[in-house]
């Protein structure tokens, strides 16, 4: 079962790696074309042109290697007499936008490609080490060189990656599955107050009868709200509107996407808190129970029945649609719909298998390339170490010869110093001992004279 899970996860990762690699190739082509346009503009617009400051601004957004490769030309050109195609201000503005966009897409796809490649190699290593007889984890990319390499031995790594981590992930998956089932059930029945069928309302009401259970109520409320926030905000972070609004990892998210995500989070938090109050049946406008005390949150933020369309029961029965969303997620209806439209998604068909095979070949090529570079680095370091050892050997032989000469010359003087020290050593020890006793006697007489012993 564990091998099947690892294989499925590895196939999904290979599918994503192939897609990101194709995106990276397209981004690299656009990146090269944009830099070539910038190079032509730099060659045309000299330092005495009024648009040169705009070109310098564009160059500041380009990579440093590209700026160094440009040939500096300080020649003065009379643009009134010379006929040349000078870019307009609008074209320079468009070029500036293209440079920032292509640079962002290029760095983002490059970072994602490296991350997915590293993850794919790790998953292949996990599958290869599943049936290891000696229980030693063998990496295809060499030994572990992290901060804990003195503790993270191959045997400990095998136990962690093959046994302990998979067990923890299973326990975590079962726990979150039970939590999700509780949330779905409570969302479907929270408007039923007699009898109380919402699980979270039952927990809160049971603990509310005891005056000493305030900490338990706080812990349950924090856990439920945290899980609801994780489920809701994770969906927000996965939203991708082409390349305009897209939250990427490794600090590759642009400013517009961050503002868009922050706006969605700010608008989503208040109704999420109100939904939590409905789940624990502390919203009197949902339960229609006037005996329920109004919370401080609803006193400030109000209720959801301000609009007549929502007040007629929409906010009560619409959360039942979460069951349809769960069914669509289980049967992958969204991925199948996108696949039919033309957006490639990982499903069980021939096209997805071809993309997975391409991802495998790409990972193998990268592994061979990294192995070659690693071998070259090892040969280079071995050659440098041998040269350094030979140089140290020559220096050490010369230094040993010099030391022997110095030792033969100064042996008589050293023997004289040692003889004098052996003669004076007893006298020095006795003098130090006598000085110590004199200090003790002087201190005793001083104490006795000041009558401290009375």
XYZ file of C-alpha atoms in Angstrom:
454
model
C 0.000 0.000 0.000
C 2.849 2.379 0.838
C 4.576 1.614 -2.485
C 1.351 2.360 -4.398
C 0.930 5.654 -2.533
C 4.524 6.673 -3.224
C 4.170 5.715 -6.897
C 0.979 7.756 -7.288
C 2.526 10.749 -5.561
C 5.663 10.402 -7.687
C 3.575 10.261 -10.891
C 1.718 13.427 -9.852
C 5.013 15.156 -9.129
C 6.472 14.057 -12.490
C 3.374 15.402 -14.252
C 3.789 18.765 -12.549
C 7.535 18.768 -13.264
C 6.920 18.277 -16.984
C 4.337 21.079 -17.084
C 6.589 23.478 -15.168
C 9.513 22.579 -17.451
C 7.461 23.509 -20.507
C 6.453 26.764 -18.828
C 10.098 27.403 -18.031
C 11.105 26.885 -21.677
C 8.461 29.345 -22.856
C 9.456 31.865 -20.191
C 13.123 31.514 -21.165
C 12.339 32.202 -24.831
C 10.372 35.321 -23.946
C 13.126 36.328 -21.539
C 15.799 36.082 -24.250
C 13.640 37.982 -26.777
C 12.992 40.769 -24.272
C 16.681 41.127 -23.428
C 17.490 41.279 -27.135
C 14.998 44.130 -27.561
C 16.652 45.930 -24.643
C 20.068 45.416 -26.233
C 18.912 46.965 -29.511
C 17.413 49.925 -27.661
C 20.674 50.474 -25.774
C 22.637 50.435 -29.023
C 20.278 52.918 -30.687
C 19.718 55.368 -27.815
C 23.041 56.989 -26.885
C 23.962 58.892 -23.745
C 22.997 62.312 -25.130
C 19.410 61.307 -25.974
C 16.611 62.534 -23.665
C 15.171 58.980 -23.497
C 18.415 57.606 -22.119
C 17.188 57.911 -18.521
C 14.294 55.612 -19.403
C 16.709 53.087 -20.873
C 18.829 53.231 -17.714
C 15.713 52.528 -15.651
C 14.989 49.488 -17.817
C 18.584 48.316 -17.502
C 18.379 48.508 -13.717
C 15.679 45.782 -13.834
C 17.834 43.496 -16.015
C 20.302 40.905 -14.646
C 23.785 42.042 -13.754
C 25.445 39.648 -16.207
C 23.437 41.146 -19.043
C 24.422 44.679 -18.019
C 28.075 43.704 -17.965
C 27.838 42.171 -21.430
C 26.677 45.455 -22.948
C 29.356 47.432 -24.720
C 29.611 50.931 -23.317
C 29.366 53.516 -26.064
C 29.878 57.172 -25.139
C 29.870 58.456 -28.700
C 27.957 61.648 -29.280
C 25.267 61.345 -31.952
C 23.300 64.165 -33.495
C 19.810 62.714 -33.647
C 18.435 65.580 -35.667
C 20.704 64.767 -38.600
C 21.050 61.006 -38.348
C 18.104 58.931 -39.555
C 17.567 55.981 -37.185
C 14.613 54.162 -35.714
C 14.372 55.562 -32.192
C 11.858 53.847 -29.880
C 9.065 56.067 -28.691
C 8.215 56.726 -25.076
C 5.202 54.396 -25.238
C 7.324 51.578 -26.649
C 9.863 52.074 -23.851
C 7.061 51.906 -21.271
C 5.837 48.682 -22.858
C 9.392 47.334 -22.870
C 9.766 48.176 -19.173
C 6.588 46.235 -18.362
C 7.745 43.304 -20.495
C 11.118 43.207 -18.744
C 9.539 43.077 -15.276
C 6.946 40.480 -16.329
C 9.362 38.186 -18.136
C 11.945 38.428 -15.347
C 9.302 37.511 -12.779
C 7.987 34.573 -14.812
C 11.489 33.342 -15.591
C 12.671 33.348 -11.963
C 9.387 31.838 -10.755
C 9.394 28.950 -13.219
C 13.094 28.327 -12.611
C 12.539 28.114 -8.845
C 9.518 25.834 -9.275
C 11.430 23.602 -11.704
C 14.298 23.133 -9.258
C 11.923 22.494 -6.343
C 9.876 19.890 -8.219
C 13.033 18.246 -9.560
C 14.434 17.907 -6.039
C 11.116 16.502 -4.816
C 10.904 14.020 -7.714
C 14.415 12.716 -7.001
C 13.546 12.320 -3.320
C 10.391 10.375 -4.157
C 12.306 8.076 -6.505
C 14.831 7.474 -3.728
C 11.985 6.669 -1.311
C 10.559 4.105 -3.733
C 14.000 2.588 -4.328
C 14.664 2.277 -0.564
C 11.290 0.757 0.349
C 12.617 -2.820 0.325
C 16.125 -2.116 1.573
C 17.470 -5.209 3.357
C 20.146 -3.441 5.418
C 17.800 -0.496 6.245
C 20.242 2.100 5.000
C 18.937 5.033 3.002
C 20.902 5.466 -0.232
C 20.644 8.845 -1.919
C 21.121 9.130 -5.667
C 22.480 12.656 -5.231
C 25.161 11.825 -2.678
C 25.233 11.924 1.093
C 23.257 14.308 3.267
C 25.206 17.542 3.821
C 22.810 19.500 6.019
C 23.314 21.023 9.429
C 22.534 17.748 11.244
C 24.760 15.474 9.165
C 26.608 14.294 12.306
C 23.269 12.973 13.693
C 21.290 12.215 10.517
C 22.893 8.906 9.626
C 21.700 6.744 6.668
C 20.011 4.302 9.046
C 18.204 7.091 10.914
C 17.175 8.624 7.596
C 15.717 5.290 6.450
C 13.662 4.931 9.626
C 12.432 8.505 9.361
C 11.571 8.667 5.642
C 10.299 5.118 5.154
C 8.682 4.174 8.476
C 8.078 7.038 10.905
C 7.108 9.793 8.477
C 4.687 7.616 6.517
C 3.054 6.492 9.767
C 2.727 10.083 10.986
C 1.234 11.160 7.649
C -1.354 8.354 7.853
C -2.331 9.362 11.385
C -2.494 12.999 10.321
C -4.629 12.128 7.284
C -7.108 10.108 9.368
C -7.344 12.909 11.960
C -8.015 15.563 9.325
C -10.506 13.273 7.584
C -12.500 12.870 10.806
C -12.316 16.626 11.378
C -13.568 17.298 7.831
C -16.483 14.900 8.307
C -17.415 16.719 11.528
C -17.312 20.090 9.752
C -19.449 18.858 6.832
C -22.023 17.291 9.148
C -22.212 20.413 11.322
C -22.565 22.663 8.254
C -25.552 20.612 7.084
C -27.453 20.548 10.412
C -26.395 23.665 12.347
C -29.820 25.329 11.836
C -31.572 22.485 13.741
C -31.726 23.576 17.369
C -34.139 20.994 18.791
C -32.530 18.541 19.105
C -29.014 19.946 18.769
C -27.290 18.009 15.973
C -24.221 20.140 15.313
C -21.238 18.342 16.858
C -19.394 21.532 17.752
C -22.534 22.971 19.382
C -22.846 19.788 21.451
C -19.231 20.133 22.622
C -19.574 23.813 23.505
C -22.938 23.336 25.264
C -21.580 20.380 27.248
C -18.567 22.324 28.415
C -20.608 25.470 29.044
C -22.490 23.786 31.890
C -19.271 23.658 33.896
C -17.901 26.972 35.149
C -14.320 25.642 35.238
C -14.197 24.594 31.567
C -13.468 28.000 30.058
C -9.971 26.916 28.921
C -11.410 23.849 27.185
C -13.965 26.021 25.358
C -11.169 28.319 24.214
C -9.051 25.415 22.961
C -11.943 23.845 21.009
C -12.904 27.199 19.497
C -9.319 27.924 18.447
C -8.912 24.463 16.879
C -12.174 24.648 14.922
C -11.526 28.195 13.703
C -7.950 27.318 12.774
C -9.078 24.319 10.720
C -11.770 26.352 8.966
C -9.213 29.067 8.182
C -6.714 26.536 6.812
C -9.350 24.967 4.534
C -10.621 28.328 3.287
C -7.299 30.148 2.933
C -5.571 27.228 1.235
C -8.181 27.469 -1.509
C -7.497 31.194 -1.826
C -3.757 30.556 -2.135
C -4.397 27.990 -4.883
C -6.382 30.431 -7.040
C -4.554 31.193 -10.277
C -5.846 33.674 -12.848
C -3.382 32.898 -15.671
C -0.129 34.589 -14.542
C -1.640 37.804 -13.176
C -2.798 36.526 -9.776
C -0.732 33.600 -8.633
C 0.752 32.790 -5.210
C 4.091 31.028 -5.761
C 6.471 29.525 -3.238
C 10.085 30.519 -2.466
C 9.276 34.252 -2.368
C 8.293 34.352 -6.052
C 4.896 36.075 -5.636
C 4.528 39.514 -7.171
C 2.961 42.563 -5.554
C -0.383 42.352 -7.366
C -0.930 38.745 -6.304
C -0.086 39.566 -2.692
C -2.545 42.458 -2.656
C -5.213 40.312 -4.308
C -4.734 37.501 -1.788
C -4.722 39.933 1.146
C -7.944 41.494 -0.101
C -9.611 38.085 -0.348
C -8.401 37.100 3.123
C -9.715 40.336 4.634
C -13.113 39.843 3.042
C -13.307 36.171 3.928
C -12.449 36.387 7.647
C -15.633 38.119 8.997
C -18.133 35.704 7.366
C -15.949 32.798 8.445
C -16.209 33.906 12.086
C -19.967 34.340 11.710
C -20.199 30.849 10.224
C -18.361 29.499 13.265
C -20.925 31.160 15.551
C -23.638 29.455 13.511
C -21.914 26.087 13.888
C -21.911 26.378 17.691
C -25.468 27.882 17.591
C -24.634 31.231 19.181
C -26.216 33.242 16.358
C -29.801 33.893 17.435
C -30.864 34.985 13.934
C -30.062 31.505 12.620
C -31.438 29.373 15.440
C -34.485 31.688 15.973
C -33.987 31.326 19.710
C -34.399 34.571 21.626
C -33.039 33.019 24.821
C -29.541 32.933 23.335
C -27.408 35.856 24.454
C -26.026 37.926 21.615
C -22.255 37.758 21.299
C -19.983 40.783 21.198
C -19.005 39.905 17.636
C -22.580 40.079 16.338
C -23.157 43.306 18.263
C -20.362 44.949 16.270
C -20.512 43.149 12.894
C -24.216 42.384 12.725
C -25.897 39.368 11.145
C -26.224 37.883 7.670
C -29.964 38.562 7.351
C -29.585 42.207 6.346
C -30.372 41.356 2.712
C -33.899 40.015 2.195
C -32.674 37.298 -0.177
C -30.363 35.926 2.527
C -32.903 36.459 5.318
C -35.389 34.106 3.612
C -33.200 31.104 4.399
C -30.351 31.257 1.882
C -27.684 31.506 4.567
C -29.215 28.495 6.311
C -29.589 26.039 3.442
C -26.772 27.129 1.138
C -23.999 25.554 3.327
C -25.531 22.164 2.466
C -23.941 22.655 -0.972
C -20.629 21.764 0.665
C -21.672 18.116 0.219
C -21.748 18.626 -3.549
C -18.298 20.229 -3.426
C -16.956 17.282 -1.448
C -18.359 14.818 -3.999
C -16.881 16.854 -6.845
C -13.493 16.803 -5.123
C -13.611 13.050 -4.478
C -14.478 12.226 -8.105
C -12.136 14.940 -9.505
C -14.901 16.589 -11.519
C -13.045 19.914 -11.633
C -9.880 18.332 -13.047
C -11.879 16.355 -15.599
C -13.757 19.472 -16.697
C -10.509 21.439 -17.139
C -9.028 18.496 -19.043
C -11.980 18.499 -21.428
C -11.621 22.257 -21.998
C -7.934 21.933 -22.874
C -6.064 22.529 -19.605
C -3.931 19.464 -18.957
C -4.671 17.846 -15.596
C -3.420 14.640 -14.006
C -6.086 12.003 -14.610
C -5.935 8.367 -15.673
C -5.602 8.601 -19.466
C -2.982 8.213 -22.175
C -2.154 11.915 -22.430
C -1.347 12.167 -18.726
C 0.802 9.022 -18.969
C 2.761 10.530 -21.866
C 3.402 13.674 -19.829
C 4.503 11.526 -16.866
C 6.919 9.626 -19.136
C 8.345 12.924 -20.370
C 8.783 14.004 -16.755
C 10.647 10.751 -16.011
C 13.032 11.281 -18.917
C 13.590 14.874 -17.857
C 14.379 13.825 -14.255
C 16.799 11.159 -15.528
C 18.598 13.711 -17.713
C 18.912 16.099 -14.783
C 20.198 13.307 -12.530
C 22.860 12.387 -15.090
C 23.820 16.037 -15.474
C 24.080 16.540 -11.697
C 26.117 13.308 -11.368
C 28.559 14.530 -14.016
C 28.939 17.909 -12.354
C 29.430 16.185 -8.996
C 32.126 13.930 -10.448
C 33.881 16.913 -12.012
C 33.801 18.713 -8.689
C 35.243 15.680 -6.895
C 38.039 15.352 -9.481
C 38.822 19.057 -9.188
C 38.936 18.945 -5.383
C 41.077 15.763 -5.472
C 43.498 17.428 -7.881
C 43.685 20.545 -5.727
C 44.269 18.447 -2.608
C 47.058 16.466 -4.295
C 48.740 19.685 -5.454
C 48.405 21.143 -1.977
C 49.834 17.981 -0.381
C 52.795 18.002 -2.750
C 53.487 21.661 -1.963
C 53.176 20.982 1.769
C 55.457 17.977 1.395
C 58.160 20.065 -0.226
C 57.783 22.778 2.409
C 57.805 20.241 5.241
C 60.976 18.554 3.959
C 62.696 21.938 3.750
C 61.446 22.931 7.182
C 62.607 19.606 8.680
C 66.097 20.186 7.275
C 66.164 23.704 8.709
C 64.908 22.447 12.046
C 67.591 19.773 12.242
C 70.266 22.362 11.518
C 68.827 24.699 14.137
C 68.563 21.877 16.619
C 72.162 20.783 16.103
C 73.356 24.373 16.478
C 71.356 25.213 19.606
C 71.483 21.872 21.403
C 74.284 23.047 23.702
C 72.457 26.248 24.635
C 69.230 24.343 25.293
C 71.017 21.868 27.527
C 72.541 24.734 29.510
C 69.116 26.355 30.020
C 67.613 23.063 31.211
C 70.502 22.510 33.665
C 70.116 25.990 35.161
C 66.347 25.481 35.522
C 66.845 22.149 37.358
C 69.261 23.813 39.751
C 67.068 26.792 40.514
C 63.753 24.885 40.674
C 63.987 23.762 44.388
C 65.084 27.224 45.547
C 62.213 28.901 43.695
C 59.652 26.483 45.188
C 60.949 26.993 48.723
C 60.942 30.788 48.368
C 57.348 30.774 47.089
C 56.260 28.556 49.993
C 57.912 30.846 52.545
C 56.248 33.889 50.981
C 52.861 32.206 51.199
C 53.293 31.428 54.928
C 54.411 35.008 55.621
C 51.267 36.349 54.017
C 49.096 34.000 56.118
C 50.843 35.056 59.397
C 50.485 38.730 58.530
C 46.788 38.312 57.822
C 46.262 36.425 61.111
C 47.983 39.143 63.157
C 45.900 41.800 61.429
C 42.673 40.007 62.344
C 43.779 39.494 65.951
C 44.750 43.159 66.355
C 41.323 44.337 65.143
C 39.588 42.009 67.660
C 37.533 40.163 65.072
C 37.461 37.040 67.232
C 35.480 38.680 70.027
